[in-house]
Amino acid sequence: MNAKPNNLDALLDEKRQFGASAEFRKKAVVRDRGIYDKAKDDRLNFWESWAETLKWNEKWHTVLEWTPPYAKWFLGGRINVSENCLDRHLDEGRCDKTALIWEGENGESRHYSYQDLLEEVSRLANSLKSLGVKKGDRVAIYLPMIPEAAIAMLACARIGAVHSVVFGGFSPQSLADRINDLRATCLITADGGYRRGGVVPLKINADKALESCVTIEKVVVVARAGQPTKEFSAEMQNGRDHWYHELIRGAESNCSPEVMDSEDLLFVLYTSGTTGKPKGIVHTTGGYLTQVVATTKCVFDLQEDDVYWCTADVGWITGHSYIVYGPLANGATVLMYEGAPDWPDKGRFWEICQKYNVSIFYTAPTAIRAFMKWGKEWVQKYDLSSLRLLGTVGEPINPEAWVWYHEVIGEERCPIVDTWWQTETGAIMISTLPAVSQTRPGSAGEAFPGICTTLLDEDGESVKAGFLAITEPWPSMLRTIYGDDERYEDTYWSKWNGIYFPGDGAKIDEDGFLSILGRVDDVLNTAGHRIGTMEVESALVDHPSVAEAAVVGKFHEVKGEAIAAFVILKEKWDASDELVMDIRNHVAEKIGAIARPDSIVITADLPKTRSGKIMRRLLKDVAEGKALGDTTTLADPSVVQGLKKQYLSEQQ
Ligand code: WT7
């Protein structure tokens, strides 16, 4: 199992428990375990009662139709997501309540009330319609962390277009692959986005991508990098490209929401798997919104006066469910920050928390480990007394980082929720509820009410440590992989009959705390981002010098896992530092900077089984400098011994 060994050791000794203060418990959204009993008694009725908190244009007639592995939730129900995130709050007296606070990297800020946000979304929705975007059309969104990203998503939802957000750090090639898989007709992008003082030239990247996309008819461009200056505006193509600000200037601020079927597509979001080709994860409307609303409210203990900040990028599922849909559907005040945590200095996040009185803060373990490394002096320069709840997501958190988060950021006052979920699950699946459960560092706790998880071995037998499994369908589950039902069935449902396989290993301790140990497949989790080893390998062999490549994750103090590559060169190529640099950059250009290998070892051979399969497990041992595991199935055990020797000498 590909569990992180150091974390596992730390977890084995972990016996500490923490609980919320009496004051926190007194005011909490969920105050006792009755919610678990209710969900256990009647799971479908539990979810139905959450669906009832939303505004439906027509009520469902059937809660769930389950034809494994295909689920439909709230059948017959008709609903619009943007209406639930915006209009509904005006009726509930939140007209002037701040919906969105945005902080730019350069310190500028914008505030949108629910009324403002509704008007802005409606203007864009009308503009998209005027460009010919219709219900069911796919719209790609390639934007930096600016309010327009959330506005674009909500505008699509309003008119029934299916959005697909592509992280702004992805390469032109990755953007093109996604657009082509979706046959998207419209792209919303920006001239550029700020990152650590520099500008990411998004429009230039988009133009490069569009050279190989035939389906895009219209491009909407937000003028973020300013001006529009010559440098970043690239060329505006006549008839195809439109400035966002010019479009919405003339648009009506009223746009009646398209009434959608509960099972209509809301969005497709791509994520990595075990093959080179990313999967378009399909999420639909009613069930998705129901589970994100319930989990946001209960897990984050969301109250009317909270200022809620999730530091993810909208290009990932966390940004979809817990920056945009979950918090806005709950009528929350959401903070969104454009830039990096260490720009202009390492106190930036805490300065923002102080400036806006952030009360709920949700981030990733990789960020927490970076804060730890930078030192608590950066934190203690600021007043963090507004914080009352902390969250973590994306990868296993080591107890040491958990305790640091608790003591330094939470000042021992704030409960921590460690939330396990995935792009595929759409919403949180495993987490403690802050006022009712004890928490243990490194453990996500237990399944959310209405979610059924267990640990199984390969044969489907129940175990205390093994594969995480989800035994019943849940409202926000993926419905399929876009255009590829077969891959959907194979990837998630073929291990056991009718049971979902998420690809993670997990264990449960004697006190019932569930800990996620990490991926058990060929998927890396580097700095909280999911990258397939095969994806990196195919980018590597795309370099003219590379004959063969193997990629593994190796333990990294801050990133969790770093990307370690082993490469065999083609004849006539000689290894050099320049070549290694060039190959690394090639991967970044093909996929995006997040996939750039941290290390590349040029080797003459790779350890293979007699049937020719690369044994990545052994490469991992080499990369982590550990004793080699079992080598008896290798065709030639001397290969890996040689590789180890080479690796050790190169490290010196
Ligand atoms: C994978 C999903 C869900 C949003 C961010 C990542 C890992 C996620 C935790 C956690 C341990 C976690 C799993 C999972 N993961 N949350 N709290 N503890 N591991 O979404 O890119 O779809 O990745 O992230 O390995 O399968 P994603």
XYZ file of C-alpha atoms and ligand atoms in Angstrom:
679
model
C 0.000 0.000 0.000
C 1.255 3.414 -0.970
C 0.759 4.860 2.506
C 3.072 7.529 3.783
C 5.190 5.572 6.213
C 6.295 8.390 8.459
C 2.734 9.505 8.945
C 1.650 5.956 9.647
C 4.252 5.587 12.398
C 3.188 8.858 13.933
C -0.455 7.815 13.740
C 0.144 4.506 15.481
C 1.271 6.303 18.611
C -1.348 9.013 18.449
C -3.671 8.840 21.432
C -4.512 12.494 22.022
C -8.062 13.765 21.756
C -9.361 17.292 21.504
C -12.865 18.646 21.887
C -14.649 21.945 21.332
C -15.129 24.358 24.213
C -18.444 24.531 26.048
C -18.997 27.962 24.554
C -18.495 26.668 21.029
C -20.803 23.743 21.665
C -23.541 25.907 23.086
C -23.967 27.912 19.879
C -23.151 25.199 17.355
C -25.313 24.283 14.373
C -25.153 20.603 15.338
C -25.026 20.069 19.111
C -25.611 16.379 19.613
C -25.347 13.033 17.915
C -29.055 12.929 17.111
C -28.168 13.870 13.550
C -26.304 10.561 13.154
C -29.244 8.603 14.547
C -31.661 10.361 12.261
C -29.540 9.590 9.196
C -29.099 5.991 10.271
C -32.814 5.457 10.825
C -33.728 6.690 7.390
C -30.885 7.814 5.171
C -33.049 8.921 2.267
C -35.333 10.882 4.504
C -32.294 12.573 6.059
C -31.110 13.774 2.649
C -34.630 14.704 1.701
C -34.873 17.008 4.689
C -31.723 18.809 3.526
C -33.097 19.093 -0.014
C -36.187 20.687 1.495
C -34.089 23.582 2.770
C -33.503 24.605 -0.871
C -35.839 26.393 -3.236
C -37.318 24.014 -5.810
C -39.501 25.061 -8.718
C -41.032 21.634 -8.616
C -40.637 19.003 -5.936
C -39.089 15.605 -6.674
C -41.263 12.523 -6.765
C -38.518 9.991 -5.955
C -35.529 10.601 -3.677
C -33.162 8.061 -5.210
C -33.085 5.740 -8.169
C -30.090 3.428 -7.864
C -29.213 1.167 -10.753
C -25.629 0.381 -9.775
C -23.401 2.116 -10.561
C -25.750 4.826 -11.812
C -27.606 7.041 -9.364
C -30.275 9.689 -9.814
C -31.259 11.901 -6.908
C -34.455 13.874 -6.383
C -36.038 12.651 -9.592
C -38.599 14.905 -11.130
C -37.359 17.830 -9.042
C -36.727 21.126 -10.825
C -34.321 23.683 -9.465
C -31.745 26.317 -10.392
C -28.475 26.464 -8.490
C -27.752 30.164 -9.026
C -31.244 31.073 -7.824
C -30.487 29.153 -4.633
C -27.128 30.854 -4.214
C -28.395 34.376 -4.923
C -32.076 35.282 -5.395
C -33.228 33.183 -2.457
C -31.159 35.252 -0.052
C -32.766 38.495 -1.146
C -36.122 37.045 -0.115
C -34.545 35.997 3.170
C -33.353 39.504 4.054
C -29.723 39.211 2.943
C -29.962 41.882 0.234
C -27.199 44.029 1.678
C -25.276 41.239 3.338
C -21.789 40.843 1.910
C -21.680 37.740 -0.257
C -18.158 38.057 -1.533
C -15.100 39.894 -0.291
C -12.234 39.766 -2.696
C -8.662 40.637 -1.854
C -6.288 41.133 -4.763
C -2.675 40.159 -4.539
C -1.704 43.809 -4.728
C -3.963 44.707 -1.787
C -6.950 46.079 -3.659
C -10.299 44.762 -2.536
C -13.884 44.482 -3.720
C -17.079 43.756 -1.828
C -20.215 42.353 -3.399
C -23.483 42.269 -1.510
C -25.915 39.497 -2.430
C -27.801 42.104 -4.480
C -24.601 43.175 -6.317
C -23.614 39.610 -7.006
C -27.032 38.737 -8.368
C -26.935 41.711 -10.727
C -23.424 40.980 -11.933
C -24.219 37.300 -12.497
C -27.406 38.212 -14.333
C -25.555 40.639 -16.615
C -23.020 38.019 -17.545
C -25.752 35.406 -17.960
C -27.549 37.695 -20.399
C -24.277 38.428 -22.199
C -23.562 34.740 -22.616
C -27.034 34.251 -24.014
C -26.498 37.095 -26.462
C -23.332 35.342 -27.628
C -25.438 32.295 -28.381
C -24.661 30.144 -25.335
C -27.637 27.900 -24.625
C -28.792 25.443 -21.992
C -26.641 22.312 -22.152
C -23.736 24.024 -23.963
C -20.325 23.577 -22.380
C -18.398 26.657 -21.279
C -14.724 26.440 -20.314
C -13.543 28.849 -17.620
C -9.809 29.627 -17.433
C -9.428 32.453 -14.947
C -7.293 33.618 -12.058
C -8.749 33.915 -8.548
C -10.886 36.954 -9.228
C -14.596 37.461 -8.489
C -15.357 36.938 -12.173
C -14.440 33.270 -11.727
C -17.299 32.739 -9.275
C -19.535 35.030 -11.319
C -18.847 33.033 -14.482
C -19.710 29.756 -12.766
C -22.952 31.163 -11.381
C -23.847 32.767 -14.724
C -23.481 29.401 -16.455
C -25.594 27.753 -13.770
C -28.188 30.460 -14.243
C -28.710 29.766 -17.940
C -28.220 26.007 -17.671
C -24.850 25.921 -19.424
C -22.392 23.317 -18.138
C -19.201 24.894 -16.877
C -15.792 23.366 -16.751
C -13.232 25.335 -14.818
C -9.631 24.740 -15.824
C -7.045 25.744 -13.219
C -5.167 28.856 -14.421
C -1.832 27.126 -13.838
C -2.548 24.494 -16.462
C -0.753 24.649 -19.796
C -2.307 25.497 -23.182
C -2.155 21.800 -24.043
C -4.084 20.786 -20.900
C -6.674 23.478 -21.603
C -7.051 22.327 -25.207
C -7.451 18.670 -24.170
C -10.271 19.590 -21.815
C -12.037 21.873 -24.295
C -11.857 19.186 -26.965
C -13.092 16.413 -24.695
C -16.099 18.584 -23.812
C -16.623 20.089 -27.238
C -17.018 23.419 -25.433
C -18.343 26.312 -27.491
C -17.387 29.224 -25.279
C -14.304 30.100 -23.233
C -14.159 32.660 -20.448
C -10.624 33.805 -19.664
C -8.611 36.888 -18.699
C -5.768 38.822 -20.233
C -3.652 37.720 -17.287
C -3.576 36.918 -13.598
C -1.247 38.084 -10.846
C 1.002 35.603 -9.091
C 3.846 36.683 -6.800
C 4.035 40.055 -8.473
C 4.321 38.612 -11.955
C 1.602 38.141 -14.535
C 0.474 34.765 -15.884
C -0.392 35.414 -19.546
C -3.694 33.564 -19.638
C -4.983 34.968 -22.918
C -1.777 34.111 -24.726
C -2.030 30.567 -23.306
C -5.673 30.393 -24.291
C -4.901 31.510 -27.838
C -2.272 28.801 -28.072
C -4.792 26.236 -26.839
C -7.449 27.414 -29.269
C -5.185 26.711 -32.239
C -6.136 23.090 -31.718
C -9.776 23.557 -30.698
C -12.412 23.797 -33.401
C -15.547 23.950 -31.253
C -14.968 27.289 -29.494
C -17.034 30.025 -31.107
C -16.810 32.785 -28.513
C -14.177 33.941 -26.067
C -14.937 36.333 -23.220
C -11.877 38.111 -21.814
C -11.728 39.764 -18.400
C -9.296 42.696 -18.310
C -7.485 41.790 -15.116
C -3.845 42.388 -15.956
C -5.102 45.846 -16.421
C -5.039 48.095 -19.078
C -5.613 46.057 -21.733
C -1.956 46.490 -22.492
C -0.340 45.275 -25.646
C 1.704 42.786 -23.725
C -1.196 40.883 -22.222
C -4.206 41.544 -24.369
C -2.663 39.307 -27.011
C -4.728 39.707 -30.107
C -8.467 40.097 -29.756
C -9.867 38.103 -32.605
C -12.646 39.914 -34.382
C -16.032 38.241 -34.009
C -14.667 35.597 -31.629
C -13.225 37.568 -28.698
C -15.147 39.987 -26.494
C -14.031 42.048 -23.514
C -16.032 41.091 -20.442
C -16.469 44.691 -19.292
C -17.772 45.802 -22.664
C -20.221 42.922 -22.858
C -21.777 43.406 -19.449
C -21.900 47.185 -19.724
C -24.831 46.944 -22.078
C -26.486 43.914 -20.489
C -29.684 43.786 -18.433
C -29.237 43.115 -14.719
C -32.282 40.885 -14.696
C -32.127 37.345 -15.957
C -34.669 34.781 -14.989
C -33.023 31.516 -13.970
C -33.439 28.527 -16.267
C -35.465 25.863 -14.535
C -33.269 22.761 -14.535
C -33.983 19.129 -13.940
C -32.406 17.797 -10.748
C -30.221 15.499 -12.850
C -29.154 18.074 -15.461
C -25.393 18.619 -15.608
C -24.085 21.477 -13.490
C -20.398 21.082 -14.251
C -17.638 18.830 -15.443
C -14.308 19.025 -13.633
C -11.232 17.174 -14.848
C -9.036 15.214 -12.504
C -6.116 12.849 -12.899
C -6.376 9.110 -12.856
C -4.135 6.162 -13.490
C -3.941 6.637 -17.255
C -2.421 9.574 -19.127
C -5.839 11.048 -19.910
C -7.618 13.136 -17.250
C -11.190 12.202 -16.419
C -14.082 14.634 -16.843
C -15.986 14.161 -13.595
C -19.682 14.839 -14.138
C -21.724 16.559 -11.429
C -25.423 17.255 -11.623
C -27.739 19.722 -9.968
C -30.120 18.839 -7.120
C -28.153 16.172 -5.278
C -24.897 18.091 -5.556
C -26.373 21.250 -4.100
C -28.104 19.333 -1.320
C -24.919 17.718 -0.045
C -22.735 20.817 -0.370
C -25.308 22.848 1.552
C -25.578 20.280 4.342
C -21.852 19.705 4.731
C -20.920 23.397 4.607
C -23.379 24.173 7.333
C -22.652 21.258 9.648
C -18.934 20.659 9.179
C -17.933 24.321 9.245
C -20.620 25.190 11.788
C -21.568 28.076 9.529
C -23.372 30.921 11.316
C -24.986 34.041 9.924
C -22.170 36.402 10.937
C -19.203 34.259 9.943
C -16.526 35.412 7.540
C -15.550 32.259 5.774
C -12.274 31.760 3.911
C -11.285 28.711 1.915
C -7.831 29.172 0.399
C -8.288 26.739 -2.508
C -8.356 27.819 -6.139
C -11.711 27.709 -7.942
C -9.984 25.480 -10.486
C -10.270 22.559 -8.047
C -13.312 20.868 -6.593
C -12.700 22.510 -3.211
C -13.164 25.881 -4.875
C -16.399 24.736 -6.512
C -18.038 23.221 -3.451
C -16.560 25.300 -0.633
C -15.833 28.724 -2.105
C -18.782 29.053 -4.431
C -21.738 26.686 -4.128
C -21.794 25.517 -0.492
C -21.163 28.855 1.228
C -23.278 30.961 -1.146
C -26.188 28.530 -1.016
C -26.009 29.022 2.759
C -26.003 32.818 2.434
C -22.499 33.153 3.879
C -19.909 35.903 3.571
C -17.116 34.380 1.531
C -13.596 35.674 1.269
C -11.607 35.038 -1.855
C -7.909 35.848 -2.209
C -6.118 36.154 -5.511
C -2.515 35.505 -4.630
C 0.116 33.414 -2.929
C 0.513 32.976 0.859
C 4.063 34.357 0.822
C 3.484 37.469 -1.229
C 4.593 40.154 -0.522
C 5.659 38.349 2.661
C 4.975 35.209 4.657
C 2.457 36.912 6.894
C 0.012 37.584 4.068
C -2.687 35.095 5.097
C -2.721 36.268 8.707
C -2.820 39.881 7.638
C -5.922 39.030 5.613
C -7.503 37.141 8.534
C -6.989 40.183 10.734
C -8.143 42.681 8.105
C -11.472 40.943 7.480
C -12.039 39.235 10.829
C -12.032 35.815 9.248
C -13.784 33.336 11.532
C -13.626 30.087 9.531
C -10.405 29.165 7.756
C -10.066 26.123 5.459
C -6.739 25.163 3.902
C -4.500 22.223 2.955
C -1.855 20.345 5.002
C 0.849 21.321 2.515
C 0.144 24.987 3.303
C 0.163 24.287 7.046
C 3.549 22.589 6.760
C 4.881 25.595 4.837
C 3.583 27.968 7.559
C 5.297 25.780 10.144
C 8.558 26.023 8.295
C 8.299 29.787 7.977
C 7.848 30.061 11.728
C 5.184 31.293 14.112
C 6.653 34.807 14.221
C 4.813 35.506 10.961
C 1.550 34.428 12.519
C 1.962 36.161 15.833
C 2.386 39.578 14.249
C -1.354 39.569 13.663
C -4.503 39.417 15.724
C -6.230 36.141 14.915
C -8.817 36.292 17.673
C -11.667 36.311 15.128
C -10.872 32.721 14.107
C -13.161 30.117 15.641
C -12.930 27.074 13.363
C -10.155 25.602 11.213
C -10.385 23.071 8.419
C -8.010 20.965 6.390
C -8.389 19.038 3.151
C -6.537 17.496 0.262
C -4.085 15.006 1.743
C -3.327 13.254 4.995
C -2.221 15.638 7.716
C 0.618 14.487 9.934
C -0.128 14.850 13.664
C 2.758 17.288 14.082
C 1.277 19.714 11.555
C -2.192 19.200 13.062
C -0.982 20.149 16.526
C 0.889 23.168 15.189
C -2.282 24.306 13.377
C -4.222 23.845 16.608
C -1.753 25.688 18.815
C -0.355 28.449 16.618
C -3.191 29.326 14.254
C -6.126 28.188 16.373
C -4.558 29.395 19.637
C -5.925 26.171 21.160
C -9.390 27.652 20.879
C -10.569 26.521 17.457
C -11.793 23.022 16.665
C -10.169 21.516 13.576
C -12.146 19.595 10.967
C -10.098 17.245 8.791
C -12.337 16.680 5.800
C -11.859 13.743 3.458
C -13.481 13.821 0.049
C -12.624 13.927 -3.649
C -13.445 15.579 -6.944
C -15.620 12.527 -7.538
C -17.538 12.711 -4.267
C -18.404 16.376 -4.894
C -18.735 17.158 -1.201
C -17.279 16.207 2.180
C -17.742 12.525 3.046
C -15.679 12.001 6.187
C -15.123 14.596 8.886
C -15.842 15.247 12.506
C -18.694 17.603 13.364
C -16.941 20.216 15.472
C -19.269 20.428 18.447
C -20.219 16.789 18.811
C -17.093 14.768 18.142
C -13.712 14.508 19.734
C -10.910 14.902 17.237
C -7.590 13.074 17.034
C -4.610 14.590 15.183
C -4.195 12.906 11.808
C -7.660 11.410 11.775
C -10.598 12.620 9.696
C -12.979 11.096 12.233
C -16.026 9.336 10.868
C -18.420 9.419 7.933
C -20.772 12.382 7.666
C -24.370 11.480 8.589
C -26.049 9.794 5.627
C -22.726 8.588 4.194
C -21.826 4.911 4.479
C -18.140 4.048 4.526
C -16.213 0.951 5.496
C -12.738 -0.556 5.150
C -12.358 -3.625 2.946
C -9.631 -5.870 1.682
C -9.200 -6.944 -1.928
C -11.881 -9.632 -1.491
C -14.409 -7.292 0.023
C -13.910 -8.558 3.588
C -14.196 -6.001 6.339
C -10.841 -5.033 7.907
C -9.315 -2.522 10.358
C -6.764 -1.318 7.807
C -7.287 -1.586 4.079
C -9.103 0.101 1.242
C -11.608 2.816 1.954
C -14.979 1.928 0.423
C -18.335 3.685 0.128
C -21.203 1.254 0.295
C -24.232 3.380 -0.547
C -24.814 6.095 -3.172
C -24.715 9.703 -1.935
C -26.387 12.834 -3.350
C -23.302 14.677 -4.639
C -21.636 11.628 -6.176
C -20.223 11.832 -9.664
C -22.723 10.508 -12.187
C -20.165 9.283 -14.715
C -16.976 10.279 -16.526
C -17.890 12.635 -19.327
C -18.423 10.584 -22.481
C -16.911 7.448 -20.948
C -19.291 5.260 -18.942
C -16.991 2.306 -19.351
C -14.086 4.039 -17.647
C -16.487 5.150 -14.897
C -17.538 1.562 -14.261
C -13.984 0.203 -14.422
C -12.316 2.837 -12.278
C -14.717 3.103 -9.407
C -17.045 0.126 -9.383
C -15.169 -2.924 -10.598
C -13.279 -3.817 -7.417
C -16.342 -4.892 -5.455
C -19.922 -5.300 -6.549
C -21.946 -2.075 -6.262
C -19.435 -0.509 -3.859
C -17.475 2.642 -4.680
C -13.663 2.431 -4.597
C -12.095 5.878 -4.035
C -8.464 4.734 -4.426
C -7.376 5.492 -0.846
C -6.026 3.343 1.921
C -7.293 3.933 5.456
C -7.253 2.552 8.970
C -9.493 2.704 11.969
C -8.003 2.741 15.469
C -9.303 1.147 18.666
C -11.220 4.298 19.566
C -12.990 4.324 16.224
C -11.044 7.187 14.628
C -10.688 6.783 10.878
C -7.429 7.931 9.268
C -6.823 8.195 5.560
C -3.353 6.946 4.698
C -3.070 8.050 1.074
C -3.589 6.795 -2.474
C -3.151 3.133 -3.213
C -3.064 3.588 -6.988
C -0.616 5.266 -9.360
C -1.794 8.706 -8.437
C 0.397 11.254 -6.663
C -0.702 13.882 -4.252
C 1.808 16.680 -4.486
C 1.117 19.840 -2.515
C -2.523 18.781 -2.322
C -2.801 18.377 -6.100
C -3.640 15.136 -7.727
C -1.360 14.083 -10.598
C -1.281 10.726 -12.332
C 2.162 9.125 -12.639
C 1.192 8.092 -16.178
C 0.343 11.667 -17.072
C 3.823 12.811 -16.087
C 5.393 9.797 -17.769
C 3.699 10.534 -21.076
C 4.847 14.155 -20.912
C 8.382 12.891 -20.224
C 8.520 10.504 -23.177
C 7.198 13.319 -25.333
C 10.593 15.010 -24.923
C 12.817 14.188 -27.926
C 15.597 12.787 -25.737
C 13.521 10.433 -23.589
C 13.124 6.766 -24.478
C 11.412 5.539 -21.340
C 10.288 7.039 -18.050
C 8.902 6.024 -14.674
C 7.496 8.380 -12.071
C 6.907 7.883 -8.375
C 6.002 10.029 -5.415
C 8.644 10.427 -2.752
C 8.162 11.765 0.725
C 8.492 15.544 0.946
C 8.371 17.552 4.133
C 6.115 20.299 2.832
C 4.453 18.953 -0.304
C 3.602 15.556 1.186
C 4.853 13.932 -1.970
C 7.396 15.217 -4.478
C 7.522 13.999 -8.068
C 10.560 11.793 -8.681
C 11.259 10.711 -12.257
C 13.570 8.050 -13.619
C 14.412 8.449 -17.261
C 16.199 6.368 -19.897
C 17.632 8.506 -22.691
C 17.524 7.636 -26.363
C 20.798 6.674 -27.956
C 23.022 9.582 -28.910
C 21.762 11.751 -26.063
C 24.106 12.495 -23.193
C 22.997 13.268 -19.685
C 23.723 16.804 -18.495
C 22.267 19.261 -15.999
C 20.946 21.358 -18.882
C 19.158 18.392 -20.389
C 17.590 17.479 -17.035
C 16.390 21.063 -16.652
C 15.024 21.034 -20.165
C 13.108 17.798 -19.576
C 11.643 19.142 -16.327
C 10.501 22.294 -18.097
C 9.048 20.253 -20.901
C 6.703 18.514 -18.448
C 5.677 21.877 -16.990
C 4.920 23.160 -20.473
C 2.931 20.061 -21.406
C 0.815 19.821 -18.255
C 1.447 22.833 -16.025
C 3.984 23.856 -13.391
C 2.366 21.667 -10.715
C 3.519 18.573 -12.633
C 7.187 19.618 -13.004
C 9.290 16.741 -11.597
C 11.225 17.679 -8.475
C 14.014 15.324 -9.424
C 15.050 13.409 -12.507
C 17.513 10.555 -12.437
C 18.936 9.522 -15.778
C 19.446 5.794 -15.779
C 20.443 3.067 -18.223
C 17.769 0.675 -17.022
C 14.591 0.439 -14.943
C 13.623 -2.356 -12.542
C 11.092 -4.551 -14.339
C 9.295 -7.771 -13.664
C 9.773 -10.698 -15.995
C 6.644 -9.627 -17.826
C 8.136 -6.169 -18.387
C 6.148 -4.192 -15.828
C 8.071 -1.367 -14.130
C 8.170 -1.891 -10.356
C 7.456 1.597 -9.124
C 7.415 0.421 -5.524
C 11.161 -0.186 -5.738
C 11.783 3.143 -7.417
C 10.006 4.744 -4.512
C 12.352 2.957 -2.107
C 15.292 4.252 -4.128
C 13.947 7.805 -4.236
C 13.271 7.842 -0.501
C 16.662 6.308 0.301
C 15.088 3.330 2.038
C 16.012 -0.330 2.114
C 14.753 -2.012 -1.031
C 11.616 -4.100 -0.634
C 11.175 -7.552 -2.101
C 13.090 -7.810 -5.394
C 12.503 -11.496 -6.127
C 10.017 -10.906 -8.927
C 12.455 -8.743 -10.882
C 13.832 -9.936 -14.191
C 17.253 -8.600 -13.222
C 17.677 -7.582 -9.563
C 21.063 -6.007 -10.260
C 19.359 -3.151 -12.151
C 17.757 -1.706 -9.067
C 20.878 -2.263 -6.963
C 22.870 -0.288 -9.518
C 20.228 2.392 -9.617
C 20.320 2.719 -5.858
C 24.077 3.113 -5.860
C 23.856 5.735 -8.591
C 21.097 7.586 -6.792
C 23.017 7.721 -3.531
C 26.164 8.994 -5.219
C 24.213 11.682 -7.121
C 22.551 12.866 -3.931
C 25.901 13.660 -2.301
C -7.751 12.785 -2.905
C -8.767 13.543 -3.710
C -11.254 16.979 -1.911
C -10.636 18.180 -2.285
C -9.186 18.225 -2.556
C -8.575 17.076 -3.292
C -6.808 12.984 -0.792
C -8.439 14.590 0.273
C -8.050 14.261 2.382
C -7.969 14.215 3.807
C -6.365 12.525 3.595
C -7.234 13.391 1.648
C -7.275 11.565 -0.996
C -8.342 11.701 -2.051
N -7.489 13.632 0.336
N -8.785 14.981 1.510
N -8.699 15.015 4.590
N -7.116 13.321 4.357
N -6.391 12.527 2.252
O -9.406 16.558 -4.273
O -7.848 16.217 -6.204
O -10.015 14.963 -6.047
O -8.089 14.434 -4.535
O -7.115 13.671 -1.997
O -6.221 10.795 -1.458
O -8.575 10.526 -2.775
P -8.862 15.556 -5.352
